[in-house]
Amino acid sequence: MLFKQFFEEKSSTYTYLLACETTKQAVLIDPVACEVEKYLQALKGYTLLYTLDTHVHADHITAANLLREQCGSKSVLNRYSDVECGDILVTDGCVLRIGKFEIKTLYTPGHTNSCTSYLVGNMVFTGDALLIDGCGRTDFQHGSAEMLYDSIHNKLFCLPDETIVYPGHDYNGRTASTILKERTTNSRLGAGRSKADFIELMNNLDLPYPKQIDIALPVNQVCGKQK
């Protein structure tokens, strides 16, 4: 399998390219509009089948529409995203086949009500649900601290210890973690923190209003299509 991790500095967003080297079929997870040329260079010789967004983003504009126009790829989103532009709307446990490997969807709401993680072999792409030593905020886009706690414990922390965690963002230069590490040391969710303690923590973060939400969210509700 071809694997490549991209980083968009303004929003500290990770995008992931996965491709089958036998069939030359590929997917991009959480592509960013301003980085399209980088993706196209990396995709030379491959056919982009899908763009997979982990949720409707509030901090950057998705490249789903641009890549659909240029590559003919299909946009994949969770059915609860409340968008009409998705070509494929997935639910928990759906499977997408890309050449010789499969992508399984794990519904992990809480950061938003539509968050989806993608499991590929021993790798899980968690978007903004589970971050390295952290998690996504829960105070907008129908977020819920209680729901996020359940998603992470019931869908992610029960994965094998060695499962590699690839998050949607990191602000400290870290590129990956493992389920074992996050389950045991994550400062918000690890070491057996109770649901009640987590809810209290998340409800008192007093975070600033997201800088890009008024620009990014409306555009992402139409899969990144701009006038």
GROMACS .gro file of C-alpha atoms in nm:
model
  227
    1MET     CA    1   0.000   0.000   0.000
    2LEU     CA    2   0.113   0.351  -0.078
    3PHE     CA    3   0.077   0.581   0.224
    4LYS     CA    4   0.151   0.952   0.240
    5GLN     CA    5   0.073   1.207   0.510
    6PHE     CA    6   0.032   1.574   0.417
    7PHE     CA    7   0.024   1.872   0.653
    8GLU     CA    8  -0.153   2.204   0.590
    9GLU     CA    9   0.006   2.463   0.816
   10LYS     CA   10  -0.267   2.727   0.849
   11SER     CA   11  -0.519   2.489   1.004
   12SER     CA   12  -0.265   2.227   1.121
   13THR     CA   13  -0.462   1.968   0.925
   14TYR     CA   14  -0.336   1.624   0.828
   15THR     CA   15  -0.449   1.472   0.500
   16TYR     CA   16  -0.380   1.109   0.415
   17LEU     CA   17  -0.328   0.943   0.079
   18LEU     CA   18  -0.382   0.566   0.065
   19ALA     CA   19  -0.346   0.370  -0.256
   20CYS     CA   20  -0.333   0.013  -0.379
   21GLU     CA   21  -0.011  -0.028  -0.574
   22THR     CA   22  -0.153  -0.322  -0.769
   23THR     CA   23  -0.472  -0.161  -0.901
   24LYS     CA   24  -0.348   0.201  -0.874
   25GLN     CA   25  -0.670   0.300  -0.698
   26ALA     CA   26  -0.646   0.569  -0.430
   27VAL     CA   27  -0.834   0.766  -0.164
   28LEU     CA   28  -0.766   1.090   0.020
   29ILE     CA   29  -0.883   1.142   0.377
   30ASP     CA   30  -0.963   1.502   0.481
   31PRO     CA   31  -0.816   1.682   0.177
   32VAL     CA   32  -0.775   2.061   0.203
   33ALA     CA   33  -0.871   2.286  -0.090
   34CYS     CA   34  -0.554   2.497  -0.091
   35GLU     CA   35  -0.337   2.183  -0.114
   36VAL     CA   36  -0.493   2.029  -0.425
   37GLU     CA   37  -0.185   2.069  -0.645
   38LYS     CA   38   0.022   1.870  -0.395
   39TYR     CA   39  -0.231   1.589  -0.403
   40LEU     CA   40  -0.245   1.584  -0.782
   41GLN     CA   41   0.133   1.554  -0.801
   42ALA     CA   42   0.129   1.263  -0.556
   43LEU     CA   43  -0.157   1.098  -0.745
   44LYS     CA   44   0.021   1.078  -1.078
   45GLY     CA   45  -0.022   0.724  -1.209
   46TYR     CA   46  -0.313   0.657  -0.970
   47THR     CA   47  -0.690   0.689  -0.997
   48LEU     CA   48  -0.854   0.877  -0.710
   49LEU     CA   49  -1.176   0.690  -0.630
   50TYR     CA   50  -1.292   0.868  -0.315
   51THR     CA   51  -1.237   1.166  -0.090
   52LEU     CA   52  -1.330   1.078   0.268
   53ASP     CA   53  -1.411   1.362   0.506
   54THR     CA   54  -1.418   1.265   0.872
   55HIS     CA   55  -1.681   1.537   0.933
   56VAL     CA   56  -1.800   1.873   0.803
   57HIS     CA   57  -1.498   2.082   0.893
   58ALA     CA   58  -1.506   2.426   1.055
   59ASP     CA   59  -1.137   2.515   1.025
   60HIS     CA   60  -1.054   2.460   0.657
   61ILE     CA   61  -1.228   2.415   0.323
   62THR     CA   62  -1.248   2.060   0.197
   63ALA     CA   63  -1.104   1.976  -0.144
   64ALA     CA   64  -1.381   1.723  -0.211
   65ASN     CA   65  -1.551   1.928  -0.482
   66LEU     CA   66  -1.229   2.037  -0.655
   67LEU     CA   67  -1.105   1.679  -0.670
   68ARG     CA   68  -1.442   1.556  -0.792
   69GLU     CA   69  -1.423   1.807  -1.077
   70GLN     CA   70  -1.061   1.729  -1.165
   71CYS     CA   71  -1.037   1.356  -1.094
   72GLY     CA   72  -1.394   1.229  -1.105
   73SER     CA   73  -1.367   1.109  -0.745
   74LYS     CA   74  -1.671   1.054  -0.524
   75SER     CA   75  -1.723   1.244  -0.199
   76VAL     CA   76  -1.783   1.027   0.109
   77LEU     CA   77  -1.946   1.168   0.423
   78ASN     CA   78  -2.147   1.037   0.714
   79ARG     CA   79  -2.523   1.030   0.658
   80TYR     CA   80  -2.572   1.262   0.957
   81SER     CA   81  -2.361   1.536   0.797
   82ASP     CA   82  -2.681   1.704   0.674
   83VAL     CA   83  -2.533   1.785   0.334
   84GLU     CA   84  -2.676   1.714  -0.009
   85CYS     CA   85  -2.347   1.714  -0.198
   86GLY     CA   86  -2.209   1.380  -0.080
   87ASP     CA   87  -2.193   1.109  -0.344
   88ILE     CA   88  -2.178   0.832  -0.083
   89LEU     CA   89  -2.332   0.872   0.263
   90VAL     CA   90  -2.200   0.611   0.503
   91THR     CA   91  -2.316   0.473   0.837
   92ASP     CA   92  -2.135   0.279   1.105
   93GLY     CA   93  -1.970  -0.038   0.976
   94CYS     CA   94  -1.978   0.041   0.605
   95VAL     CA   95  -1.688  -0.098   0.401
   96LEU     CA   96  -1.522   0.061   0.099
   97ARG     CA   97  -1.289  -0.153  -0.111
   98ILE     CA   98  -0.985   0.012  -0.267
   99GLY     CA   99  -0.803  -0.243  -0.477
  100LYS     CA  100  -0.667  -0.501  -0.235
  101PHE     CA  101  -0.751  -0.324   0.091
  102GLU     CA  102  -1.069  -0.225   0.272
  103ILE     CA  103  -1.174   0.084   0.464
  104LYS     CA  104  -1.424   0.031   0.745
  105THR     CA  105  -1.624   0.323   0.880
  106LEU     CA  106  -1.658   0.376   1.255
  107TYR     CA  107  -1.922   0.627   1.362
  108THR     CA  108  -1.751   0.835   1.633
  109PRO     CA  109  -1.971   1.141   1.702
  110GLY     CA  110  -1.915   1.392   1.978
  111HIS     CA  111  -1.688   1.656   1.827
  112THR     CA  112  -1.974   1.694   1.578
  113ASN     CA  113  -2.278   1.474   1.529
  114SER     CA  114  -2.139   1.331   1.205
  115CYS     CA  115  -1.779   1.238   1.290
  116THR     CA  116  -1.653   0.920   1.127
  117SER     CA  117  -1.323   0.742   1.181
  118TYR     CA  118  -1.178   0.517   0.911
  119LEU     CA  119  -1.014   0.185   0.997
  120VAL     CA  120  -0.764   0.039   0.750
  121GLY     CA  121  -0.584  -0.269   0.873
  122ASN     CA  122  -0.382  -0.165   1.180
  123MET     CA  123  -0.437   0.207   1.116
  124VAL     CA  124  -0.727   0.426   1.227
  125PHE     CA  125  -0.784   0.777   1.096
  126THR     CA  126  -0.970   0.955   1.372
  127GLY     CA  127  -1.029   1.306   1.236
  128ASP     CA  128  -1.102   1.544   1.523
  129ALA     CA  129  -1.255   1.282   1.753
  130LEU     CA  130  -0.934   1.145   1.904
  131LEU     CA  131  -0.621   1.357   1.882
  132ILE     CA  132  -0.273   1.286   2.014
  133ASP     CA  133  -0.299   1.352   2.388
  134GLY     CA  134  -0.633   1.523   2.337
  135CYS     CA  135  -0.963   1.526   2.153
  136GLY     CA  136  -1.184   1.759   1.953
  137ARG     CA  137  -1.390   2.029   2.122
  138THR     CA  138  -1.759   1.957   2.180
  139ASP     CA  139  -1.919   2.300   2.203
  140PHE     CA  140  -2.052   2.353   1.849
  141GLN     CA  141  -2.193   2.164   1.545
  142HIS     CA  142  -2.415   1.949   1.767
  143GLY     CA  143  -2.116   1.836   1.971
  144SER     CA  144  -2.157   1.638   2.292
  145ALA     CA  145  -1.893   1.554   2.552
  146GLU     CA  146  -2.095   1.254   2.667
  147MET     CA  147  -2.124   1.125   2.311
  148LEU     CA  148  -1.755   1.178   2.240
  149TYR     CA  149  -1.654   0.989   2.554
  150ASP     CA  150  -1.869   0.695   2.449
  151SER     CA  151  -1.742   0.704   2.089
  152ILE     CA  152  -1.379   0.697   2.191
  153HIS     CA  153  -1.418   0.428   2.456
  154ASN     CA  154  -1.661   0.205   2.268
  155LYS     CA  155  -1.524   0.239   1.913
  156LEU     CA  156  -1.160   0.346   1.938
  157PHE     CA  157  -1.013   0.242   2.273
  158CYS     CA  158  -1.139  -0.112   2.217
  159LEU     CA  159  -0.922  -0.150   1.906
  160PRO     CA  160  -0.601  -0.354   1.941
  161ASP     CA  161  -0.326  -0.183   2.141
  162GLU     CA  162  -0.091  -0.164   1.845
  163THR     CA  163  -0.341   0.015   1.618
  164ILE     CA  164  -0.176   0.330   1.484
  165VAL     CA  165  -0.373   0.649   1.543
  166TYR     CA  166  -0.354   0.910   1.267
  167PRO     CA  167  -0.538   1.225   1.379
  168GLY     CA  168  -0.694   1.505   1.177
  169HIS     CA  169  -0.475   1.766   1.344
  170ASP     CA  170  -0.174   1.814   1.563
  171TYR     CA  171  -0.032   2.143   1.686
  172ASN     CA  172   0.298   2.015   1.824
  173GLY     CA  173   0.461   1.837   1.530
  174ARG     CA  174   0.348   1.488   1.626
  175THR     CA  175   0.239   1.267   1.337
  176ALA     CA  176   0.094   0.951   1.493
  177SER     CA  177   0.024   0.764   1.815
  178THR     CA  178  -0.119   0.426   1.916
  179ILE     CA  179  -0.439   0.316   2.079
  180LEU     CA  180  -0.242   0.183   2.377
  181LYS     CA  181  -0.069   0.515   2.431
  182GLU     CA  182  -0.387   0.719   2.406
  183ARG     CA  183  -0.586   0.481   2.624
  184THR     CA  184  -0.324   0.499   2.898
  185THR     CA  185  -0.181   0.853   2.875
  186ASN     CA  186  -0.424   1.081   2.690
  187SER     CA  187  -0.459   1.381   2.922
  188ARG     CA  188  -0.832   1.421   2.858
  189LEU     CA  189  -0.949   1.063   2.819
  190GLY     CA  190  -0.678   0.822   2.929
  191ALA     CA  191  -0.583   0.651   3.253
  192GLY     CA  192  -0.941   0.558   3.331
  193ARG     CA  193  -1.083   0.910   3.349
  194SER     CA  194  -1.456   0.882   3.426
  195LYS     CA  195  -1.725   1.008   3.194
  196ALA     CA  196  -1.842   1.259   3.456
  197ASP     CA  197  -1.492   1.404   3.492
  198PHE     CA  198  -1.452   1.424   3.114
  199ILE     CA  199  -1.784   1.603   3.070
  200GLU     CA  200  -1.693   1.854   3.339
  201LEU     CA  201  -1.354   1.911   3.178
  202MET     CA  202  -1.497   1.965   2.830
  203ASN     CA  203  -1.776   2.193   2.954
  204ASN     CA  204  -1.524   2.424   3.117
  205LEU     CA  205  -1.258   2.461   2.848
  206ASP     CA  206  -1.371   2.817   2.765
  207LEU     CA  207  -1.229   2.795   2.411
  208PRO     CA  208  -1.231   3.089   2.167
  209TYR     CA  209  -1.474   3.103   1.876
  210PRO     CA  210  -1.325   2.905   1.582
  211LYS     CA  211  -1.144   3.150   1.354
  212GLN     CA  212  -1.249   3.000   1.021
  213ILE     CA  213  -1.593   2.862   1.101
  214ASP     CA  214  -1.796   3.141   0.939
  215ILE     CA  215  -1.603   3.095   0.616
  216ALA     CA  216  -1.536   2.722   0.611
  217LEU     CA  217  -1.858   2.572   0.744
  218PRO     CA  218  -2.101   2.710   0.482
  219VAL     CA  219  -1.866   2.608   0.198
  220ASN     CA  220  -1.810   2.261   0.343
  221GLN     CA  221  -2.184   2.208   0.365
  222VAL     CA  222  -2.168   2.198  -0.016
  223CYS     CA  223  -1.850   1.986  -0.020
  224GLY     CA  224  -1.618   2.280  -0.078
  225LYS     CA  225  -1.798   2.426  -0.381
  226GLN     CA  226  -1.724   2.796  -0.398
  227LYS     CA  227  -1.896   3.059  -0.608
   0.00000   0.00000   0.00000
